[in-house]
Amino acid sequence: RKEVEQDPGPFNVPEGATVAFNCTYSNSASQSFFWYRQDCRKEPKLLMSVYSSGNEDGRFTAQLNRASQYISLLIRDSKLSDSATYLCVVRAVSGTYKYIFGTGTRLKVLA
Amino acid sequence: DTGVSQDPRHKITKRGQNVTFRCDPISEHNRLYWYRQTLGQGPEFLTYFQNEAQLEKSRLLSDRFSAERPKGSFSTLEIQRTEQGDSAMYLCASSLPGQGSYEQYFGPGTRLTVT
């Protein structure tokens, strides 16, 4: 089983739609969680950290479920510019700075 | 531009040659990471520095790979006797010091092609 698993997609959605991605992680001792966005042939860019209480940034909402070991990202009112690959990232365990990336979920927002 | 910078952006080399990449982190960031990313995959952790100390290395980092950060500022990643399987994007990231500061910021990467 991979340490961090994501559905690779692609998710093709119309503009204005709401789309949700899930990511599961295998190590229950994992500490920190993030979503990154990566455009084609570019570097990953931090989208948001994921906190235990859940957090929201504009149209983006992230949730963490430690009991089921998954994190989610919800994008509301999708824009064409949201088309990208969304990477789920987990910092392995306390005392380490090793970050595990999922393979990413591709999103295409269609006009 | 005060972001993470990497040099060169692209490198084409012949199998068996040595290559060296450089990363300049954001100036106040004392943590520095190297990753490798191949097509369709997420970045894979290679190594981590805190200041000049290399604190973690992945098993992916074979003895042909070496990384340094001699003065705790910029870092270099060297690959000796390159193989075609080394072709990938090599990404550098940095983050702030301090407990709870775990967000990483990536450079544009160095794309390596081994022919």
Coordinates of N, CA and C in Angstrom, one line a residue:
Chain A
R1 N 0.8 -1.2 0.0 CA 0.0 0.0 0.0 C 0.9 1.2 0.0
K2 N 0.5 2.2 -0.9 CA 1.3 3.5 -0.9 C 1.1 4.2 0.4
E3 N 2.1 5.0 0.8 CA 2.0 5.8 2.0 C 0.9 6.9 1.9
V4 N 0.8 7.5 0.7 CA -0.2 8.5 0.4 C -0.8 8.2 -0.9
E5 N -2.1 8.1 -0.9 CA -2.8 7.7 -2.1 C -3.9 8.7 -2.5
Q6 N -3.9 8.9 -3.8 CA -4.8 9.9 -4.4 C -5.4 9.2 -5.7
D7 N -6.6 9.5 -6.0 CA -7.2 9.2 -7.3 C -6.6 10.1 -8.3
P8 N -5.9 9.5 -9.4 CA -5.2 10.4 -10.3 C -6.1 11.2 -11.2
G9 N -7.4 10.8 -11.3 CA -8.3 11.5 -12.2 C -8.0 11.1 -13.6
P10 N -8.3 12.0 -14.6 CA -8.7 13.4 -14.4 C -10.1 13.6 -14.0
F11 N -10.3 14.6 -13.3 CA -11.7 15.1 -13.0 C -12.0 16.2 -14.0
N12 N -13.0 16.0 -14.8 CA -13.4 17.0 -15.8 C -14.7 17.6 -15.3
V13 N -14.7 18.9 -15.0 CA -15.9 19.5 -14.4 C -16.2 20.8 -15.1
P14 N -17.5 21.2 -15.2 CA -17.8 22.5 -15.9 C -17.5 23.6 -14.9
E15 N -17.2 24.8 -15.5 CA -17.1 26.0 -14.7 C -18.2 26.2 -13.7
G16 N -17.9 26.6 -12.5 CA -18.9 26.8 -11.6 C -19.3 25.6 -10.7
A17 N -18.8 24.5 -11.1 CA -19.1 23.2 -10.3 C -18.3 23.2 -9.0
T18 N -18.8 22.3 -8.1 CA -18.1 22.0 -6.9 C -17.4 20.6 -7.1
V19 N -16.2 20.6 -6.7 CA -15.4 19.3 -6.9 C -14.7 19.0 -5.6
A20 N -14.6 17.7 -5.3 CA -13.9 17.3 -4.0 C -12.9 16.2 -4.3
F21 N -11.8 16.3 -3.7 CA -10.7 15.3 -3.8 C -10.5 14.7 -2.4
N22 N -10.2 13.4 -2.4 CA -9.8 12.8 -1.2 C -8.4 12.3 -1.3
C23 N -7.7 12.1 -0.2 CA -6.4 11.5 -0.1 C -6.3 10.7 1.2
T24 N -5.8 9.5 1.0 CA -5.6 8.7 2.2 C -4.1 8.5 2.6
Y25 N -3.8 8.3 3.8 CA -2.4 8.1 4.2 C -2.4 6.9 5.2
S26 N -1.3 6.2 5.1 CA -1.2 4.9 5.8 C -0.6 5.0 7.2
N27 N 0.2 6.0 7.5 CA 0.8 6.1 8.8 C 0.0 6.9 9.8
S28 N -0.5 6.3 10.8 CA -1.4 7.0 11.7 C -0.7 8.0 12.5
A29 N 0.6 7.9 12.6 CA 1.4 8.9 13.3 C 1.8 10.1 12.5
S30 N 1.3 10.2 11.3 CA 1.6 11.4 10.5 C 1.2 12.7 11.2
Q31 N 2.0 13.7 10.9 CA 1.8 14.9 11.7 C 1.2 16.1 11.0
S32 N 1.7 16.5 9.8 CA 1.3 17.7 9.2 C 0.8 17.3 7.8
F33 N -0.2 18.1 7.3 CA -0.9 17.8 6.1 C -1.0 19.0 5.2
F34 N -0.9 18.9 3.9 CA -0.9 20.0 3.0 C -1.6 19.6 1.7
W35 N -2.1 20.6 1.0 CA -2.5 20.5 -0.4 C -1.6 21.5 -1.1
Y36 N -1.0 21.0 -2.2 CA -0.2 21.8 -3.1 C -0.9 21.7 -4.5
R37 N -0.6 22.7 -5.3 CA -1.1 22.8 -6.6 C 0.1 22.8 -7.6
Q38 N 0.0 22.0 -8.6 CA 1.1 22.0 -9.6 C 0.5 22.1 -11.0
D39 N 1.0 23.2 -11.7 CA 0.6 23.4 -13.1 C 1.6 22.6 -13.9
C40 N 1.2 22.3 -15.2 CA 2.0 21.4 -16.1 C 3.5 22.0 -16.2
R41 N 4.4 21.1 -15.9 CA 5.9 21.5 -16.0 C 6.3 22.6 -15.2
K42 N 5.6 22.9 -14.1 CA 6.0 23.9 -13.1 C 6.2 23.3 -11.8
E43 N 6.7 24.1 -10.8 CA 6.9 23.6 -9.5 C 5.6 23.5 -8.7
P44 N 5.6 22.7 -7.7 CA 4.4 22.7 -6.8 C 4.3 24.0 -6.0
K45 N 3.1 24.5 -5.8 CA 2.9 25.7 -5.0 C 1.9 25.4 -3.9
L46 N 2.3 25.8 -2.7 CA 1.4 25.6 -1.5 C 0.1 26.2 -1.7
L47 N -1.0 25.4 -1.6 CA -2.3 25.8 -1.7 C -2.8 26.1 -0.3
M48 N -2.7 25.1 0.6 CA -3.1 25.4 2.0 C -2.6 24.2 2.9
S49 N -2.4 24.6 4.1 CA -2.1 23.6 5.2 C -3.5 23.0 5.6
V50 N -3.5 21.9 6.2 CA -4.8 21.3 6.6 C -4.7 21.1 8.1
Y51 N -5.6 21.7 8.8 CA -5.6 21.6 10.3 C -6.7 20.7 10.8
S52 N -6.5 20.2 12.0 CA -7.5 19.2 12.5 C -8.9 19.7 12.5
S53 N -9.0 21.1 12.7 CA -10.4 21.6 12.8 C -11.0 21.9 11.5
G54 N -10.2 21.7 10.4 CA -10.6 22.0 9.1 C -10.3 23.5 8.8
N55 N -10.1 23.9 7.6 CA -9.9 25.3 7.3 C -10.3 25.6 5.9
E56 N -10.6 26.9 5.7 CA -11.2 27.4 4.5 C -10.4 28.6 4.0
D57 N -10.2 28.7 2.7 CA -9.5 29.9 2.1 C -10.3 30.2 0.9
G58 N -11.2 31.2 1.0 CA -12.0 31.5 -0.2 C -12.8 30.4 -0.7
R59 N -12.6 30.0 -1.9 CA -13.4 28.9 -2.5 C -12.9 27.5 -2.1
F60 N -11.8 27.4 -1.4 CA -11.2 26.2 -1.0 C -11.4 25.8 0.4
T61 N -11.8 24.5 0.7 CA -11.9 24.1 2.0 C -11.2 22.7 2.2
A62 N -10.4 22.6 3.2 CA -9.7 21.4 3.5 C -10.2 20.8 4.8
Q63 N -10.2 19.5 4.8 CA -10.7 18.8 6.1 C -9.7 17.6 6.3
L64 N -9.5 17.3 7.6 CA -8.7 16.2 8.0 C -9.5 15.3 8.9
N65 N -9.5 14.0 8.6 CA -10.1 13.0 9.4 C -9.1 12.0 9.9
R66 N -8.6 12.2 11.1 CA -7.5 11.4 11.6 C -8.0 9.9 11.8
A67 N -9.2 9.8 12.3 CA -9.7 8.4 12.6 C -9.7 7.5 11.3
S68 N -10.1 8.1 10.2 CA -10.1 7.4 8.9 C -8.9 7.6 8.1
Q69 N -8.0 8.5 8.6 CA -6.7 8.7 7.9 C -6.9 9.2 6.5
Y70 N -7.7 10.3 6.3 CA -7.8 10.9 5.0 C -7.9 12.4 5.2
I71 N -7.5 13.1 4.1 CA -7.8 14.5 4.0 C -8.5 14.8 2.7
S72 N -9.2 15.9 2.7 CA -10.0 16.2 1.6 C -9.8 17.7 1.2
L73 N -10.1 17.9 -0.1 CA -10.1 19.3 -0.6 C -11.3 19.5 -1.4
L74 N -12.0 20.6 -1.0 CA -13.3 20.9 -1.7 C -13.0 22.3 -2.4
I75 N -13.4 22.3 -3.7 CA -13.3 23.5 -4.5 C -14.7 23.9 -4.9
R76 N -15.1 25.1 -4.5 CA -16.4 25.6 -4.9 C -16.3 26.5 -6.1
D77 N -17.4 26.6 -6.9 CA -17.4 27.6 -8.0 C -16.1 27.5 -8.8
S78 N -15.8 26.4 -9.4 CA -14.6 26.1 -10.1 C -14.4 27.1 -11.2
K79 N -13.2 27.6 -11.4 CA -12.7 28.5 -12.4 C -11.9 27.7 -13.4
L80 N -11.8 28.3 -14.6 CA -10.9 27.6 -15.6 C -9.5 27.6 -15.1
S81 N -9.1 28.6 -14.3 CA -7.7 28.7 -13.8 C -7.4 27.7 -12.7
D82 N -8.5 27.0 -12.2 CA -8.2 26.0 -11.2 C -7.7 24.7 -11.8
S83 N -7.7 24.6 -13.2 CA -7.2 23.4 -13.8 C -5.7 23.2 -13.5
A84 N -5.4 22.1 -12.9 CA -4.0 21.8 -12.4 C -4.0 20.4 -11.8
T85 N -2.9 20.0 -11.3 CA -2.8 18.8 -10.5 C -2.7 19.2 -9.1
Y86 N -3.5 18.5 -8.2 CA -3.5 18.8 -6.8 C -2.8 17.7 -6.1
L87 N -1.8 18.1 -5.3 CA -0.9 17.1 -4.6 C -1.3 17.1 -3.2
C88 N -1.5 15.9 -2.6 CA -1.7 15.8 -1.2 C -0.3 15.5 -0.6
V89 N 0.0 16.1 0.5 CA 1.3 16.0 1.1 C 1.2 15.7 2.6
V90 N 2.0 14.7 3.1 CA 1.9 14.3 4.5 C 3.3 14.4 5.1
R91 N 3.5 15.0 6.2 CA 4.8 14.9 6.9 C 4.8 13.7 7.8
A92 N 5.8 12.8 7.6 CA 5.7 11.4 8.0 C 5.4 11.3 9.5
V93 N 6.3 11.5 10.4 CA 6.1 11.4 11.8 C 6.9 12.5 12.5
S94 N 6.6 12.7 13.8 CA 7.3 13.7 14.6 C 8.8 13.4 14.6
G95 N 9.6 14.4 14.5 CA 11.0 14.2 14.5 C 11.6 14.0 13.2
T96 N 10.8 13.9 12.2 CA 11.4 13.8 10.8 C 10.8 14.9 10.0
Y97 N 11.6 15.3 9.0 CA 11.2 16.3 8.0 C 11.0 15.7 6.7
K98 N 10.7 14.4 6.6 CA 10.5 13.7 5.4 C 9.0 13.9 5.0
Y99 N 8.7 14.5 3.8 CA 7.4 14.7 3.4 C 7.1 13.7 2.3
I100 N 5.9 13.2 2.4 CA 5.5 12.2 1.4 C 4.4 12.8 0.5
F101 N 4.6 12.8 -0.8 CA 3.6 13.4 -1.7 C 2.8 12.2 -2.4
G102 N 1.6 12.5 -2.6 CA 0.8 11.6 -3.4 C 1.1 11.9 -4.9
T103 N 0.5 11.0 -5.7 CA 0.8 11.2 -7.2 C 0.1 12.3 -7.8
G104 N -0.9 12.9 -7.1 CA -1.6 14.0 -7.6 C -2.9 13.6 -8.2
T105 N -3.9 14.6 -8.2 CA -5.2 14.4 -8.9 C -5.3 15.5 -9.9
R106 N -5.5 15.1 -11.1 CA -5.6 16.1 -12.2 C -7.1 16.7 -12.3
L107 N -7.2 18.0 -12.3 CA -8.5 18.6 -12.5 C -8.5 19.4 -13.8
K108 N -9.5 19.2 -14.6 CA -9.7 20.1 -15.8 C -11.1 20.7 -15.6
V109 N -11.1 22.0 -15.6 CA -12.3 22.8 -15.5 C -12.6 23.2 -17.0
L110 N -13.8 22.9 -17.4 CA -14.2 23.1 -18.8 C -15.2 24.3 -18.9
A111 N -15.0 25.0 -20.0 CA -15.8 26.2 -20.2 C -17.2 25.8 -20.7
Chain B
D1 N 13.4 39.1 -7.1 CA 12.6 37.9 -6.7 C 13.3 37.2 -5.5
T2 N 12.5 37.1 -4.5 CA 13.1 36.5 -3.2 C 12.7 35.1 -3.0
G3 N 12.2 34.4 -4.1 CA 11.8 33.0 -3.9 C 13.0 32.1 -4.0
V4 N 12.7 30.8 -4.0 CA 13.8 29.8 -4.2 C 14.2 29.8 -5.6
S5 N 15.5 29.8 -5.8 CA 16.0 29.7 -7.2 C 16.9 28.5 -7.4
Q6 N 16.9 28.0 -8.6 CA 17.7 26.8 -9.0 C 18.4 27.0 -10.3
D7 N 19.5 26.4 -10.4 CA 20.4 26.6 -11.6 C 21.1 25.3 -11.9
P8 N 21.2 24.9 -13.1 CA 20.5 25.4 -14.3 C 19.0 25.0 -14.3
R9 N 18.2 25.6 -15.2 CA 16.8 25.1 -15.3 C 16.7 23.9 -16.1
H10 N 17.6 23.7 -17.1 CA 17.6 22.5 -17.9 C 19.1 22.0 -18.1
K11 N 19.2 20.7 -18.1 CA 20.5 20.1 -18.3 C 20.4 18.8 -19.1
I12 N 21.1 18.8 -20.2 CA 21.1 17.6 -21.0 C 22.6 17.1 -20.9
T13 N 22.7 15.8 -20.6 CA 24.0 15.2 -20.4 C 24.1 13.8 -21.0
K14 N 25.2 13.4 -21.3 CA 25.4 12.0 -21.8 C 25.6 11.0 -20.6
R15 N 25.1 9.8 -20.8 CA 25.2 8.8 -19.8 C 26.7 8.7 -19.3
G16 N 26.9 8.6 -18.0 CA 28.2 8.4 -17.5 C 28.9 9.7 -17.1
Q17 N 28.3 10.9 -17.5 CA 28.9 12.2 -17.1 C 28.4 12.5 -15.7
N18 N 29.1 13.5 -15.0 CA 28.7 14.0 -13.7 C 28.0 15.3 -14.0
V19 N 27.0 15.6 -13.1 CA 26.2 16.8 -13.2 C 26.1 17.4 -11.8
T20 N 26.0 18.7 -11.7 CA 25.8 19.4 -10.4 C 24.8 20.4 -10.6
F21 N 23.8 20.5 -9.6 CA 22.8 21.4 -9.6 C 22.9 22.3 -8.3
R22 N 22.4 23.5 -8.5 CA 22.5 24.5 -7.3 C 21.1 24.9 -6.9
C23 N 20.9 25.1 -5.6 CA 19.7 25.7 -5.1 C 20.0 26.8 -4.2
D24 N 19.3 27.9 -4.3 CA 19.4 29.0 -3.4 C 18.1 29.2 -2.7
P25 N 18.0 28.9 -1.4 CA 16.7 29.0 -0.7 C 16.3 30.4 -0.4
I26 N 15.1 30.6 0.0 CA 14.7 31.9 0.5 C 15.6 32.3 1.7
S27 N 16.0 33.5 1.8 CA 17.1 33.9 2.6 C 17.0 33.5 4.1
E28 N 15.8 33.7 4.7 CA 15.7 33.4 6.1 C 15.3 31.9 6.4
H29 N 15.2 31.1 5.4 CA 14.8 29.7 5.6 C 16.1 28.9 5.9
N30 N 16.0 28.2 7.0 CA 17.2 27.4 7.3 C 17.0 25.9 7.0
R31 N 15.8 25.5 6.5 CA 15.6 24.2 6.2 C 15.5 24.1 4.6
L32 N 16.2 23.1 4.1 CA 16.3 22.9 2.7 C 16.1 21.4 2.3
Y33 N 15.4 21.2 1.2 CA 15.0 19.9 0.8 C 15.3 19.7 -0.7
W34 N 15.7 18.5 -1.0 CA 15.8 18.1 -2.4 C 14.8 17.0 -2.7
Y35 N 14.1 17.1 -3.9 CA 13.2 16.1 -4.3 C 13.5 15.7 -5.8
R36 N 13.0 14.6 -6.2 CA 13.0 14.2 -7.6 C 11.6 13.9 -8.0
Q37 N 11.3 14.4 -9.3 CA 9.9 14.1 -9.8 C 10.0 13.6 -11.2
T38 N 9.3 12.5 -11.4 CA 9.2 12.0 -12.8 C 7.8 12.1 -13.3
L39 N 7.5 12.0 -14.5 CA 6.3 12.3 -15.2 C 5.2 11.4 -14.5
G40 N 4.1 12.1 -14.1 CA 2.9 11.4 -13.6 C 3.1 11.0 -12.1
Q41 N 4.2 11.4 -11.5 CA 4.4 11.0 -10.1 C 4.5 12.3 -9.3
G42 N 4.3 12.2 -8.0 CA 4.5 13.3 -7.1 C 6.0 13.4 -6.8
P43 N 6.5 14.5 -6.3 CA 7.9 14.6 -5.9 C 8.3 13.5 -4.9
E44 N 9.5 13.0 -5.0 CA 10.0 12.0 -4.1 C 11.1 12.6 -3.2
F45 N 11.0 12.5 -1.9 CA 12.0 13.1 -1.0 C 13.4 12.4 -1.3
L46 N 14.4 13.3 -1.4 CA 15.8 12.8 -1.5 C 16.6 13.1 -0.2
T47 N 16.6 14.3 0.2 CA 17.4 14.7 1.4 C 16.9 16.0 2.0
Y48 N 17.4 16.2 3.2 CA 17.0 17.3 4.0 C 18.1 17.9 4.8
F49 N 18.3 19.2 4.7 CA 19.3 19.9 5.5 C 18.6 20.9 6.5
Q50 N 19.2 21.0 7.7 CA 18.9 22.0 8.6 C 20.2 22.8 8.8
N51 N 20.2 24.0 8.3 CA 21.4 24.8 8.2 C 22.4 24.0 7.4
E52 N 23.6 23.7 7.9 CA 24.6 23.0 7.0 C 24.5 21.5 7.3
A53 N 23.7 21.1 8.2 CA 23.7 19.6 8.6 C 22.7 18.9 7.7
Q54 N 23.2 17.8 7.1 CA 22.3 16.9 6.4 C 21.7 15.9 7.3
L55 N 20.4 16.1 7.7 CA 19.8 15.3 8.7 C 19.0 14.1 8.3
E56 N 18.6 14.1 7.0 CA 17.9 12.9 6.5 C 18.3 12.6 5.1
K57 N 18.4 11.4 4.7 CA 18.6 11.0 3.4 C 17.7 9.8 3.0
S58 N 17.1 9.9 1.8 CA 16.3 8.8 1.4 C 17.1 7.6 0.9
R59 N 16.6 6.4 0.9 CA 17.3 5.3 0.3 C 17.4 5.5 -1.2
L60 N 16.6 6.4 -1.7 CA 16.6 6.7 -3.2 C 18.0 7.3 -3.5
L61 N 18.6 7.9 -2.5 CA 19.8 8.7 -2.7 C 21.0 7.7 -2.7
S62 N 21.3 7.1 -3.9 CA 22.3 6.1 -4.0 C 23.7 6.7 -3.8
D63 N 24.7 5.9 -3.8 CA 26.0 6.5 -3.6 C 26.5 7.3 -4.7
R64 N 25.8 7.3 -5.8 CA 26.1 8.2 -6.9 C 25.6 9.7 -6.7
F65 N 24.8 9.8 -5.7 CA 24.2 11.1 -5.4 C 24.8 11.7 -4.2
S66 N 25.2 12.9 -4.2 CA 25.6 13.6 -3.0 C 25.1 15.0 -2.9
A67 N 24.8 15.5 -1.8 CA 24.3 16.8 -1.6 C 25.1 17.5 -0.5
E68 N 25.3 18.8 -0.7 CA 26.0 19.6 0.3 C 25.3 20.9 0.6
R69 N 25.6 21.4 1.7 CA 25.1 22.8 2.0 C 26.2 23.4 2.9
P70 N 27.3 23.7 2.4 CA 28.5 24.0 3.2 C 28.4 25.2 4.2
K71 N 27.7 26.2 3.8 CA 27.6 27.4 4.7 C 26.2 27.6 5.2
G72 N 25.4 26.6 5.0 CA 24.0 26.7 5.5 C 23.2 27.7 4.6
S73 N 23.7 28.0 3.5 CA 22.9 28.9 2.6 C 22.5 28.1 1.4
F74 N 23.2 28.2 0.3 CA 22.9 27.5 -0.9 C 23.3 26.0 -0.8
S75 N 22.7 25.2 -1.6 CA 23.0 23.8 -1.6 C 23.3 23.3 -3.0
T76 N 24.1 22.2 -3.1 CA 24.4 21.6 -4.4 C 24.0 20.1 -4.3
L77 N 23.5 19.6 -5.4 CA 23.2 18.2 -5.6 C 24.0 17.7 -6.8
E78 N 24.9 16.7 -6.5 CA 25.7 16.2 -7.6 C 25.3 14.7 -7.9
I79 N 25.2 14.4 -9.2 CA 25.0 13.1 -9.6 C 26.2 12.6 -10.4
Q80 N 26.8 11.6 -9.9 CA 28.0 11.0 -10.6 C 27.6 9.9 -11.6
R81 N 28.3 9.7 -12.6 CA 28.1 8.6 -13.6 C 26.6 8.5 -13.9
T82 N 26.0 9.5 -14.4 CA 24.6 9.6 -14.7 C 24.1 8.4 -15.5
E83 N 22.9 8.0 -15.2 CA 22.2 6.9 -15.9 C 20.9 7.4 -16.5
Q84 N 20.4 6.8 -17.5 CA 19.2 7.2 -18.2 C 18.0 7.3 -17.2
G85 N 18.0 6.5 -16.2 CA 17.0 6.5 -15.1 C 17.1 7.7 -14.2
D86 N 18.1 8.5 -14.3 CA 18.2 9.7 -13.5 C 17.5 10.8 -14.2
S87 N 17.0 10.7 -15.4 CA 16.3 11.7 -16.1 C 15.0 12.0 -15.3
A88 N 14.9 13.3 -14.9 CA 13.8 13.7 -14.0 C 13.8 15.2 -13.8
M89 N 12.8 15.7 -13.1 CA 12.9 17.1 -12.6 C 13.4 17.0 -11.1
Y90 N 14.5 17.8 -10.8 CA 15.0 17.9 -9.5 C 14.6 19.2 -8.9
L91 N 13.8 19.0 -7.8 CA 13.2 20.2 -7.2 C 13.9 20.5 -5.8
C92 N 14.0 21.7 -5.5 CA 14.5 22.1 -4.2 C 13.4 22.9 -3.5
A93 N 13.3 22.8 -2.2 CA 12.3 23.5 -1.5 C 13.0 24.0 -0.2
S94 N 12.4 25.1 0.4 CA 12.9 25.5 1.7 C 11.8 25.9 2.6
S95 N 12.1 25.9 3.9 CA 11.0 26.3 4.8 C 11.7 27.1 6.0
L96 N 10.8 27.8 6.8 CA 11.3 28.6 7.9 C 11.7 27.7 9.0
P97 N 12.6 28.2 9.9 CA 12.9 27.5 11.1 C 11.7 27.6 12.1
G98 N 11.8 26.8 13.2 CA 10.8 26.9 14.2 C 9.8 25.9 14.2
Q99 N 9.3 25.5 15.4 CA 8.3 24.5 15.5 C 7.0 25.0 14.9
G100 N 6.4 24.1 14.1 CA 5.2 24.5 13.4 C 5.3 25.1 12.0
S101 N 6.6 25.4 11.7 CA 6.8 26.1 10.4 C 7.2 25.0 9.4
Y102 N 6.2 24.3 8.9 CA 6.5 23.1 8.0 C 6.1 23.4 6.6
E103 N 5.6 24.5 6.2 CA 5.2 24.8 4.9 C 6.5 25.0 4.0
Q104 N 6.5 24.3 2.9 CA 7.7 24.3 2.0 C 7.4 25.1 0.8
Y105 N 8.4 25.8 0.3 CA 8.3 26.6 -0.9 C 9.3 26.1 -1.9
F106 N 8.8 25.8 -3.1 CA 9.6 25.2 -4.1 C 10.3 26.1 -5.1
G107 N 11.4 25.8 -5.6 CA 12.1 26.4 -6.7 C 11.5 25.9 -8.0
P108 N 11.9 26.5 -9.1 CA 11.4 26.1 -10.4 C 11.8 24.7 -10.9
G109 N 12.9 24.2 -10.3 CA 13.4 22.9 -10.7 C 14.4 22.9 -11.7
T110 N 15.2 21.8 -11.7 CA 16.2 21.6 -12.8 C 15.7 20.3 -13.5
R111 N 15.5 20.5 -14.8 CA 15.0 19.3 -15.6 C 16.3 18.6 -16.2
L112 N 16.5 17.4 -15.8 CA 17.7 16.7 -16.3 C 17.3 15.6 -17.3
T113 N 18.0 15.7 -18.4 CA 17.8 14.6 -19.5 C 19.1 13.9 -19.7
V114 N 19.1 12.6 -19.5 CA 20.4 11.8 -19.7 C 20.2 11.0 -21.0
T115 N 21.1 11.3 -21.9 CA 20.9 10.6 -23.3 C 21.9 9.4 -23.4

